[in-house]
Short mmCIF file of C-alpha atoms in Angstrom, two decimals:
data_model
loop_
_atom_site.label_atom_id
_atom_site.label_comp_id
_atom_site.label_asym_id
_atom_site.label_seq_id
_atom_site.Cartn_x
_atom_site.Cartn_y
_atom_site.Cartn_z
CA MET A 1 -5.90 24.29 6.76
CA ASP A 2 -4.31 21.46 4.81
CA VAL A 3 -4.82 17.79 5.65
CA GLU A 4 -1.68 17.52 7.81
CA GLU A 5 -2.79 20.44 9.95
CA ALA A 6 -6.21 18.82 10.24
CA PHE A 7 -4.63 15.68 11.71
CA GLN A 8 -3.13 17.83 14.47
CA ILE A 9 -6.68 18.85 15.42
CA VAL A 10 -8.51 15.52 15.11
CA GLY A 11 -5.64 13.47 16.53
CA GLU A 12 -2.83 11.76 14.66
CA PHE A 13 -3.31 8.31 16.16
CA GLY A 14 -6.44 8.30 18.29
CA ALA A 15 -9.03 5.62 18.97
CA TYR A 16 -10.48 5.89 15.45
CA GLN A 17 -7.14 5.33 13.75
CA LYS A 18 -6.11 2.57 16.15
CA ARG A 19 -9.25 0.62 15.27
CA ALA A 20 -8.73 1.12 11.53
CA VAL A 21 -5.05 0.16 11.66
CA ALA A 22 -5.90 -2.89 13.80
CA ILE A 23 -8.32 -4.13 11.13
CA LEU A 24 -5.71 -3.63 8.41
CA ALA A 25 -3.09 -5.35 10.56
CA LEU A 26 -5.36 -8.38 11.00
CA THR A 27 -5.61 -8.59 7.22
CA GLN A 28 -1.83 -9.04 7.16
CA VAL A 29 -2.27 -12.32 9.07
CA TYR A 30 -4.50 -13.55 6.26
CA MET A 31 -2.02 -12.38 3.64
CA ALA A 32 0.81 -14.23 5.41
CA CYS A 33 -1.18 -17.47 5.37
CA GLN A 34 -1.79 -17.12 1.64
CA SER A 35 1.86 -16.24 0.92
CA MET A 36 3.19 -19.23 2.87
CA LEU A 37 0.55 -21.74 1.76
CA VAL A 38 2.72 -23.68 -0.69
CA VAL A 39 5.50 -24.11 1.91
CA LEU A 40 3.28 -26.49 3.88
CA VAL A 41 0.76 -27.82 1.36
CA GLY A 42 3.68 -28.49 -0.99
CA ALA A 43 5.67 -30.51 1.55
CA THR A 44 7.65 -33.38 0.03
CA PRO A 45 8.08 -36.40 2.35
CA ASP A 46 10.63 -39.15 1.88
CA PHE A 47 9.60 -41.44 -0.95
CA HIS A 48 10.63 -44.47 -2.95
CA VAL A 49 10.00 -45.04 -6.64
CA GLU A 50 9.61 -48.66 -7.67
CA LYS A 51 9.76 -49.66 -11.31
CA HIS A 52 7.75 -52.66 -12.45
CA ASP A 53 8.42 -55.16 -15.22
CA ASP A 54 5.72 -53.65 -17.44
CA GLY A 55 7.56 -50.33 -17.52
CA GLN A 56 5.21 -48.65 -15.06
CA SER A 57 6.41 -47.20 -11.78
CA SER A 58 4.79 -46.56 -8.42
CA VAL A 59 5.68 -44.08 -5.68
CA THR A 60 5.60 -44.92 -2.00
CA PHE A 61 5.64 -42.02 0.48
CA PHE A 62 6.84 -42.31 4.08
CA GLY A 63 5.60 -40.31 7.04
CA ASP A 64 2.35 -38.61 7.97
CA VAL A 65 2.24 -36.03 5.15
CA ASP A 66 -0.80 -35.13 3.07
CA SER A 67 0.13 -32.54 0.45
CA ILE A 68 -0.22 -31.69 -3.21
CA VAL A 69 2.98 -33.72 -3.72
CA THR A 70 1.47 -36.91 -2.34
CA GLU A 71 -1.89 -36.37 -4.06
CA TRP A 72 -0.59 -35.53 -7.53
CA LEU A 73 2.78 -37.39 -7.33
CA LEU A 74 4.92 -34.27 -7.82
CA VAL A 75 8.29 -36.02 -7.57
CA LYS A 76 11.26 -36.54 -9.86
CA GLN A 77 10.50 -34.85 -13.20
CA GLN A 78 7.29 -33.36 -11.75
CA ALA A 79 8.94 -31.87 -8.64
CA TYR A 80 9.42 -28.48 -10.28
CA LYS A 81 5.66 -27.92 -10.13
CA VAL A 82 5.82 -27.19 -6.40
CA SER A 83 8.21 -24.27 -6.96
CA LEU A 84 6.16 -23.29 -10.02
CA ALA A 85 3.01 -22.96 -7.88
CA GLY A 86 4.88 -20.65 -5.50
CA SER A 87 6.27 -18.59 -8.36
CA LEU A 88 2.83 -18.27 -9.98
CA PHE A 89 1.52 -16.77 -6.74
CA PHE A 90 4.29 -14.17 -6.82
CA ALA A 91 3.69 -13.57 -10.51
CA GLY A 92 0.13 -12.71 -9.52
CA LEU A 93 1.50 -10.36 -6.88
CA LEU A 94 3.54 -8.66 -9.58
CA LEU A 95 0.53 -8.11 -11.83
CA GLY A 96 -1.64 -7.06 -8.90
CA SER A 97 0.84 -4.43 -7.77
CA PHE A 98 1.28 -3.08 -11.28
CA VAL A 99 -2.44 -2.95 -12.12
CA PHE A 100 -4.11 -2.05 -8.84
CA GLY A 101 -1.55 0.45 -7.57
CA PRO A 102 -2.32 3.11 -10.20
CA LEU A 103 -6.01 2.06 -10.19
CA SER A 104 -6.37 2.92 -6.49
CA ASP A 105 -4.86 6.35 -7.20
CA THR A 106 -7.68 6.86 -9.71
CA VAL A 107 -10.81 5.27 -8.22
CA GLY A 108 -9.86 5.29 -4.55
CA ARG A 109 -8.18 3.08 -1.97
CA ARG A 110 -11.29 1.57 -0.38
CA PRO A 111 -13.08 0.09 -3.44
CA VAL A 112 -9.89 -1.54 -4.72
CA TYR A 113 -9.03 -2.97 -1.30
CA LEU A 114 -12.50 -4.41 -0.60
CA SER A 115 -12.96 -5.85 -4.10
CA ALA A 116 -9.58 -7.57 -4.03
CA LEU A 117 -10.12 -8.97 -0.52
CA PHE A 118 -13.53 -10.39 -1.46
CA LEU A 119 -12.17 -12.05 -4.60
CA GLU A 120 -9.13 -13.50 -2.83
CA VAL A 121 -11.36 -15.16 -0.25
CA LEU A 122 -13.32 -16.83 -3.06
CA LEU A 123 -10.10 -17.89 -4.80
CA GLY A 124 -8.73 -19.26 -1.52
CA TYR A 125 -11.63 -21.69 -1.30
CA ALA A 126 -11.12 -22.54 -4.98
CA THR A 127 -7.53 -23.50 -4.10
CA ALA A 128 -8.72 -25.87 -1.38
CA ALA A 129 -11.22 -27.50 -3.75
CA SER A 130 -8.93 -27.79 -6.81
CA PRO A 131 -9.36 -31.21 -8.48
CA SER A 132 -6.06 -31.00 -10.39
CA PHE A 133 -2.68 -29.32 -10.18
CA GLU A 134 -3.47 -27.14 -13.19
CA LEU A 135 -6.51 -25.62 -11.47
CA PHE A 136 -4.56 -25.35 -8.22
CA ALA A 137 -1.82 -23.40 -10.01
CA ALA A 138 -4.35 -21.15 -11.75
CA SER A 139 -6.09 -20.37 -8.45
CA ARG A 140 -2.72 -19.48 -6.87
CA LEU A 141 -1.93 -17.11 -9.75
CA LEU A 142 -5.27 -15.31 -9.38
CA ALA A 143 -5.05 -15.30 -5.58
CA GLY A 144 -1.63 -13.68 -5.90
CA LEU A 145 -3.14 -11.05 -8.20
CA MET A 146 -5.63 -10.09 -5.49
CA ASN A 147 -3.04 -10.41 -2.74
CA GLY A 148 -0.84 -7.89 -4.52
CA ALA A 149 -3.67 -5.38 -4.59
CA ILE A 150 -4.57 -5.96 -0.94
CA GLY A 151 -1.01 -5.68 0.34
CA LEU A 152 -0.31 -2.45 -1.48
CA VAL A 153 -3.51 -0.61 -0.63
CA CYS A 154 -3.61 -2.01 2.91
CA PHE A 155 -0.22 -0.49 3.68
CA ILE A 156 -1.12 2.82 2.04
CA LEU A 157 -4.28 3.07 4.13
CA THR A 158 -2.36 2.49 7.37
CA GLN A 159 -0.23 5.50 6.43
CA GLU A 160 -3.01 7.76 5.20
CA TYR A 161 -5.32 7.22 8.18
CA VAL A 162 -2.74 8.61 10.63
CA GLY A 163 -0.58 11.70 11.08
CA LYS A 164 2.85 11.69 9.46
CA SER A 165 4.69 11.34 12.77
CA TYR A 166 3.03 7.91 13.18
CA TRP A 167 3.76 6.57 9.70
CA ALA A 168 6.68 4.45 10.87
CA THR A 169 4.68 3.01 13.79
CA ALA A 170 1.57 2.22 11.74
CA GLY A 171 3.59 0.71 8.90
CA THR A 172 5.60 -1.42 11.32
CA LEU A 173 2.44 -2.82 12.91
CA THR A 174 1.45 -4.36 9.58
CA SER A 175 4.88 -5.99 9.26
CA VAL A 176 4.67 -7.34 12.81
CA THR A 177 1.30 -8.97 12.20
CA PHE A 178 2.55 -10.46 8.90
CA ALA A 179 5.38 -12.12 10.84
CA VAL A 180 2.94 -13.34 13.48
CA GLY A 181 0.75 -14.64 10.65
CA ILE A 182 3.62 -16.82 9.40
CA ALA A 183 4.04 -18.36 12.86
CA LEU A 184 0.28 -18.86 13.28
CA PHE A 185 0.09 -20.56 9.90
CA ALA A 186 2.86 -22.94 10.96
CA ALA A 187 0.90 -23.77 14.12
CA LEU A 188 -2.27 -24.27 12.08
CA GLY A 189 -0.38 -26.55 9.70
CA PHE A 190 0.93 -28.59 12.62
CA ALA A 191 -2.64 -29.03 13.94
CA ILE A 192 -4.28 -29.68 10.54
CA ARG A 193 -2.34 -32.07 8.33
CA PRO A 194 -4.68 -32.70 5.32
CA TRP A 195 -3.69 -30.01 2.86
CA ARG A 196 -7.21 -29.23 1.60
CA THR A 197 -8.53 -28.74 5.14
CA LEU A 198 -5.52 -26.59 5.98
CA ALA A 199 -6.04 -24.38 2.92
CA ALA A 200 -9.74 -23.92 3.73
CA ALA A 201 -9.10 -23.21 7.42
CA ALA A 202 -6.41 -20.63 6.68
CA ASN A 203 -8.68 -18.94 4.15
CA THR A 204 -11.58 -18.59 6.60
CA TRP A 205 -9.67 -15.84 8.41
CA GLY A 206 -10.16 -13.73 5.30
CA VAL A 207 -13.94 -13.81 5.74
CA LEU A 208 -13.59 -12.13 9.15
CA CYS A 209 -11.16 -9.58 7.73
CA PHE A 210 -13.60 -8.67 4.96
CA LEU A 211 -16.53 -8.23 7.35
CA LEU A 212 -14.44 -5.89 9.50
CA SER A 213 -12.99 -4.01 6.54
CA VAL A 214 -16.35 -2.89 5.14
CA THR A 215 -16.53 -0.45 8.07
CA LEU A 216 -13.37 1.38 6.97
CA PRO A 217 -13.67 4.83 5.34
CA GLU A 218 -11.94 6.16 2.24
CA SER A 219 -8.51 7.72 2.79
CA PRO A 220 -8.92 11.40 3.75
CA ARG A 221 -5.55 12.16 2.18
CA TRP A 222 -6.64 10.67 -1.14
CA LEU A 223 -9.93 12.58 -1.02
CA TYR A 224 -8.08 15.81 -0.28
CA CYS A 225 -5.59 15.22 -3.07
CA ARG A 226 -8.45 14.62 -5.52
CA ASP A 227 -10.01 17.94 -4.45
CA ARG A 228 -12.96 16.19 -2.79
CA THR A 229 -12.49 18.29 0.32
CA GLY A 230 -16.10 17.98 1.48
CA GLN A 231 -15.82 14.19 1.78
CA ALA A 232 -12.36 14.51 3.33
CA GLU A 233 -13.77 16.88 5.96
CA GLU A 234 -16.54 14.40 6.72
CA VAL A 235 -14.04 11.59 7.35
CA MET A 236 -11.86 13.88 9.47
CA ARG A 237 -14.86 14.95 11.57
CA ASP A 238 -15.73 11.31 12.21
CA MET A 239 -12.15 10.80 13.37
CA ALA A 240 -12.37 13.81 15.68
CA LEU A 241 -15.65 12.59 17.17
CA ALA A 242 -14.28 9.11 17.88
CA ASN A 243 -11.05 10.59 19.27
CA GLY A 244 -12.89 13.02 21.54
CA ARG A 245 -11.55 16.08 19.75
CA PRO A 246 -13.49 19.23 18.73
CA ALA A 247 -13.95 19.55 14.98
CA SER A 248 -16.50 22.34 14.61
CA GLU A 249 -13.93 24.64 12.98
CA LEU A 250 -12.32 21.98 10.79
CA THR A 251 -12.26 23.36 7.25
CA LEU A 252 -9.78 22.09 4.67
CA ARG A 253 -8.19 24.47 2.21
CA ARG A 254 -9.27 23.76 -1.34
CA VAL A 255 -6.28 23.07 -3.53
CA GLY A 256 -8.20 23.60 -6.76
CA GLY A 257 -6.11 23.64 -9.90
CA LYS A 258 -2.98 22.19 -8.34
CA SER A 259 -4.83 19.13 -7.18
CA GLY A 260 -6.45 18.73 -10.54
CA ARG A 261 -3.14 18.94 -12.27
CA ASN A 262 -1.61 16.31 -10.05
CA GLY A 263 -4.68 14.15 -9.78
CA ASN A 264 -5.27 13.58 -13.48
CA GLY A 265 -3.34 11.51 -15.96
CA SER A 266 -1.25 8.45 -15.46
CA GLY A 267 0.68 8.26 -12.19
CA VAL A 268 3.13 5.81 -13.77
CA LEU A 269 3.73 8.25 -16.64
CA ARG A 270 4.54 11.00 -14.17
CA LEU A 271 7.05 8.74 -12.46
CA ALA A 272 8.82 8.34 -15.80
CA THR A 273 8.70 12.01 -16.87
CA HIS A 274 9.41 13.79 -13.57
CA PRO A 275 13.25 13.86 -13.18
CA LEU A 276 13.38 13.50 -9.41
CA LEU A 277 10.70 10.82 -9.22
CA ARG A 278 12.26 8.92 -12.13
CA PHE A 279 15.62 8.74 -10.34
CA ARG A 280 14.06 7.71 -7.03
CA THR A 281 11.97 5.04 -8.73
CA LEU A 282 15.04 3.61 -10.47
CA LEU A 283 16.82 3.21 -7.16
CA LEU A 284 13.84 2.00 -5.20
CA THR A 285 12.77 -0.69 -7.67
CA TYR A 286 16.14 -2.40 -7.37
CA ILE A 287 16.18 -2.18 -3.57
CA TRP A 288 12.65 -3.60 -3.39
CA TYR A 289 13.67 -6.45 -5.70
CA VAL A 290 16.59 -7.37 -3.43
CA CYS A 291 14.53 -7.14 -0.22
CA SER A 292 11.95 -9.51 -1.68
CA LEU A 293 14.50 -11.93 -3.12
CA VAL A 294 16.37 -12.31 0.18
CA TYR A 295 13.29 -12.17 2.44
CA TYR A 296 11.22 -14.77 0.59
CA GLY A 297 14.25 -16.80 -0.42
CA LEU A 298 15.16 -17.34 3.23
CA THR A 299 11.52 -17.78 4.31
CA LEU A 300 10.51 -20.24 1.59
CA GLY A 301 13.73 -22.14 2.18
CA ALA A 302 12.71 -22.78 5.78
CA GLY A 303 10.87 -25.94 4.79
CA ASP A 304 14.04 -27.33 3.20
CA MET A 305 16.17 -26.78 6.32
CA SER A 306 17.04 -29.72 8.55
CA GLY A 307 14.67 -30.38 11.44
CA ASN A 308 10.94 -30.02 11.92
CA ARG A 309 9.28 -28.25 8.97
CA TYR A 310 6.60 -26.57 11.09
CA LEU A 311 9.07 -25.38 13.73
CA ASN A 312 11.36 -23.97 11.05
CA VAL A 313 8.54 -22.01 9.42
CA ALA A 314 7.41 -20.68 12.81
CA MET A 315 10.97 -19.65 13.71
CA TYR A 316 11.41 -17.83 10.41
CA GLY A 317 8.27 -15.87 11.24
CA LEU A 318 8.95 -15.16 14.90
CA VAL A 319 12.56 -14.14 14.31
CA GLU A 320 11.22 -11.06 12.53
CA LEU A 321 9.57 -9.67 15.67
CA PRO A 322 12.74 -8.24 17.28
CA ALA A 323 13.57 -6.54 13.98
CA TYR A 324 10.60 -4.18 14.07
CA PRO A 325 11.22 -2.34 17.36
CA LEU A 326 14.86 -2.10 16.29
CA CYS A 327 14.09 -0.51 12.93
CA VAL A 328 11.50 1.85 14.47
CA TYR A 329 14.10 2.97 17.01
CA PHE A 330 16.79 3.61 14.40
CA MET A 331 14.43 5.12 11.81
CA ASN A 332 13.37 7.83 14.24
CA LYS A 333 16.87 8.78 15.40
CA PRO A 334 18.36 11.82 13.61
CA TRP A 335 21.81 10.21 13.44
CA ALA A 336 20.39 7.15 11.64
CA GLY A 337 17.11 8.05 9.94
CA ARG A 338 15.53 6.08 7.12
CA ARG A 339 18.40 6.08 4.64
CA LYS A 340 21.28 4.93 6.85
CA SER A 341 19.10 2.41 8.69
CA LEU A 342 17.99 0.81 5.40
CA SER A 343 21.54 0.60 4.09
CA THR A 344 22.89 -0.82 7.35
CA PHE A 345 20.27 -3.56 7.71
CA LEU A 346 20.71 -4.64 4.08
CA CYS A 347 24.47 -4.92 4.56
CA LEU A 348 24.03 -6.82 7.83
CA ALA A 349 21.71 -9.28 6.08
CA ALA A 350 24.34 -9.76 3.39
CA LEU A 351 27.07 -10.37 5.97
CA ALA A 352 24.91 -12.92 7.81
CA CYS A 353 24.41 -14.81 4.55
CA LEU A 354 28.15 -14.56 3.88
CA CYS A 355 28.91 -16.15 7.26
CA THR A 356 26.53 -19.00 6.45
CA ILE A 357 28.63 -19.87 3.41
CA PHE A 358 31.69 -20.64 5.54
CA ILE A 359 29.92 -22.70 8.21
CA PRO A 360 30.64 -26.45 7.84
CA GLU A 361 27.75 -28.55 6.54
CA ASP A 362 27.64 -30.67 9.70
CA ALA A 363 27.18 -27.57 11.91
CA VAL A 364 23.43 -27.40 11.29
CA SER A 365 22.56 -25.30 14.32
CA ALA A 366 25.14 -22.64 13.46
CA ALA A 367 23.93 -22.48 9.84
CA VAL A 368 20.31 -22.12 10.93
CA ALA A 369 21.24 -19.40 13.45
CA SER A 370 23.15 -17.45 10.81
CA ALA A 371 20.29 -17.77 8.32
CA LEU A 372 17.83 -16.61 10.99
CA LEU A 373 20.02 -13.58 11.65
CA GLY A 374 19.89 -12.81 7.94
CA LYS A 375 16.09 -13.14 8.04
CA LEU A 376 15.89 -10.78 11.02
CA THR A 377 17.96 -8.04 9.40
CA VAL A 378 16.35 -8.27 5.96
CA SER A 379 12.94 -8.11 7.67
CA ALA A 380 14.00 -4.81 9.24
CA ALA A 381 15.15 -3.55 5.83
CA PHE A 382 11.86 -4.65 4.22
CA ASN A 383 9.87 -2.78 6.85
CA ILE A 384 11.95 0.37 6.41
CA ILE A 385 11.65 0.38 2.62
CA TYR A 386 7.85 0.31 2.86
CA VAL A 387 7.76 3.35 5.15
CA TYR A 388 10.61 5.11 3.35
CA THR A 389 9.04 4.70 -0.10
CA SER A 390 5.69 6.07 1.04
CA GLU A 391 7.51 9.18 2.28
CA LEU A 392 9.50 9.63 -0.92
CA TYR A 393 6.36 9.87 -3.08
CA PRO A 394 3.63 12.55 -2.91
CA THR A 395 0.04 11.42 -2.29
CA ALA A 396 -0.92 12.06 -5.93
CA VAL A 397 1.40 9.29 -7.14
CA ARG A 398 2.10 7.38 -3.92
CA ASN A 399 0.19 4.24 -4.86
CA ALA A 400 1.51 4.38 -8.43
CA GLY A 401 5.05 4.65 -7.07
CA LEU A 402 4.52 1.86 -4.59
CA GLY A 403 2.87 -0.17 -7.35
CA VAL A 404 5.93 0.12 -9.59
CA CYS A 405 8.27 -0.69 -6.68
CA ALA A 406 6.10 -3.61 -5.61
CA THR A 407 6.16 -4.91 -9.19
CA SER A 408 9.95 -5.06 -8.99
CA CYS A 409 9.59 -6.61 -5.55
CA ARG A 410 7.44 -9.39 -6.99
CA ILE A 411 10.10 -10.24 -9.56
CA GLY A 412 12.30 -11.05 -6.58
CA GLY A 413 9.43 -13.07 -5.14
CA ILE A 414 9.00 -15.03 -8.38
CA LEU A 415 12.70 -15.97 -8.39
CA ALA A 416 12.83 -16.64 -4.63
CA PRO A 417 11.26 -20.15 -4.66
CA PHE A 418 13.96 -21.33 -7.06
CA VAL A 419 16.99 -19.90 -5.20
CA PRO A 420 16.92 -22.49 -2.36
CA SER A 421 16.93 -25.22 -5.03
CA LEU A 422 20.46 -24.09 -5.96
CA ARG A 423 21.58 -26.20 -2.98
CA ARG A 424 21.59 -29.12 -5.42
CA LEU A 425 24.65 -27.54 -7.02
CA SER A 426 26.23 -26.17 -3.84
CA ASN A 427 24.94 -25.50 -0.33
CA ALA A 428 26.70 -22.13 -0.39
CA LEU A 429 25.23 -20.90 -3.68
CA PRO A 430 21.85 -19.57 -2.41
CA PHE A 431 23.55 -17.57 0.33
CA ALA A 432 26.12 -16.21 -2.11
CA VAL A 433 23.26 -14.84 -4.24
CA PHE A 434 21.64 -13.25 -1.18
CA CYS A 435 24.96 -11.79 -0.02
CA LEU A 436 25.84 -10.06 -3.29
CA SER A 437 22.31 -8.77 -3.71
CA GLY A 438 22.16 -7.32 -0.20
CA LEU A 439 25.52 -5.56 -0.43
CA SER A 440 24.71 -3.88 -3.75
CA ALA A 441 21.27 -2.72 -2.55
CA GLY A 442 22.72 -1.42 0.71
CA ALA A 443 25.25 0.69 -1.18
CA LEU A 444 22.66 2.10 -3.58
CA ALA A 445 20.31 3.06 -0.72
CA LEU A 446 22.80 5.74 0.29
CA LEU A 447 21.99 7.65 -2.92
CA LEU A 448 18.46 8.37 -1.69
CA PRO A 449 17.57 11.50 0.34
CA GLU A 450 16.69 11.41 4.03
CA THR A 451 12.99 11.92 4.82
CA LEU A 452 13.04 11.95 8.63
CA GLY A 453 11.51 15.23 9.76
CA ALA A 454 10.82 16.35 6.19
CA PRO A 455 7.32 17.72 5.39
CA SER A 456 4.76 15.45 3.71
CA GLU A 457 4.65 15.95 -0.06
CA GLU A 458 0.93 16.17 -0.77
CA LEU A 459 1.36 17.59 -4.28
CA LEU A 460 3.95 17.20 -6.99
CA LEU A 461 6.33 20.15 -6.82
CA GLU A 462 8.38 21.18 -9.79
CA ASN A 463 11.18 22.82 -7.80
CA GLN A 464 12.62 20.04 -5.71
CA VAL A 465 16.00 19.00 -4.44
CA ARG A 466 18.61 18.58 -7.16
CA ILE A 467 19.83 15.05 -7.77
CA ASN A 468 22.96 13.50 -9.13
CA HIS A 469 21.84 12.07 -12.49
CA LYS A 470 25.36 10.73 -13.06
CA ALA A 471 24.60 8.10 -10.44
CA ALA A 472 21.85 6.52 -12.57
CA PRO A 473 24.22 4.40 -14.73
CA ILE A 474 25.69 3.00 -11.50
CA VAL A 475 22.24 1.80 -10.47
CA ILE A 476 21.61 0.12 -13.81
CA LEU A 477 25.04 -1.55 -13.86
CA ALA A 478 24.72 -2.85 -10.30
CA SER A 479 21.23 -4.16 -10.99
CA HIS A 480 22.33 -6.05 -14.09
CA LEU A 481 25.38 -7.53 -12.38
CA THR A 482 23.31 -8.84 -9.48
CA LEU A 483 20.65 -10.28 -11.77
CA LEU A 484 23.36 -12.08 -13.72
#
């Protein structure tokens, strides 16, 4: 039998998988704290700059705020450093996705995941102990590098531990816990005001995640794809035992030469040379870029909204929770599926941002509500694109494909901290950027094939569905126009 048939015997989502997915979901809480760190530790209180007769100046801060801004006087000409620290973290995410995605296809999911998690915990404590902004920024860059590896492999493992019919559910659980992690970090920030103590406390959660993660096995799908069927069978038998299923007759079919052909060489190179995968990757990279730009742009802008900073951050996290049951419902309906659901949620996010543009500046509550609606719908789109992308790539190049897409996603993340700052020119400008980006990505998503109910692609197949190559220039043109 092949690996998908084996999951029908051992159980697609039994006790073994629930425990493994729960551990990976808890890691998402840690990742959320690291991603949102600069939003709170980079808080800028009201201040006054006083110039003295000797040409020197002093800064007086108002309010109970202890942050990197108050410690290193990141105001006026130095204010850009706060956004820079956030962008460096996302630059690290970009490099981590690009480097560790293909690496985990070669050496395995588990060693990459555990190594990156261990190093990020160390770098998290280095952030809290940084004596200068330069070292703080460097630690955020390296922490982002590890975070990119963790996020990518963590999601892949949630998919590859379970049967295909549970991919959407398992993938959504990680998104839910990431949203909860944002809200928990806001609560932690409200309780712990000194920024160094907050950074250390948030990082301690990673120690627990690492200790739990060492019990996780290697992905049976990856082992099977690499023709290590004996080890794959061993993992599957452990699953069957924990799930209370018989596994005495569980024997995986050896794929031999086909697996070798698809398991060797560069996964990224195959994405570029295989016509179908090349076209899908071109579309997906742009959609991922837009999802990240709008998602993190709205989230990181929460601290700049009127009202309580901690409440705003918590609301921008909690507002995601209704999105996930909604997207799971629509993704699994034949009349909606992955493709139409992704396109619809992207367009709805764009329309919510468009409405925000026309709300008067004094109607703060209405503007916040509209922005929260945009956050809810783009969160649904972000969740769908994770699940959808993993289904569009075969196991042999799944992490490479997700790595390339995540690299594009991180470009959006790098730009996101600077988009809210466009309010200095016009309050409507950030939302105009989000609106145009969402509409273009929503339209391009319709060019992708539907994967609901389609068989899992464990190996690269040469004879696949024909594609419309004439659509490729449209993708490139739309991408360039939105970037401009």
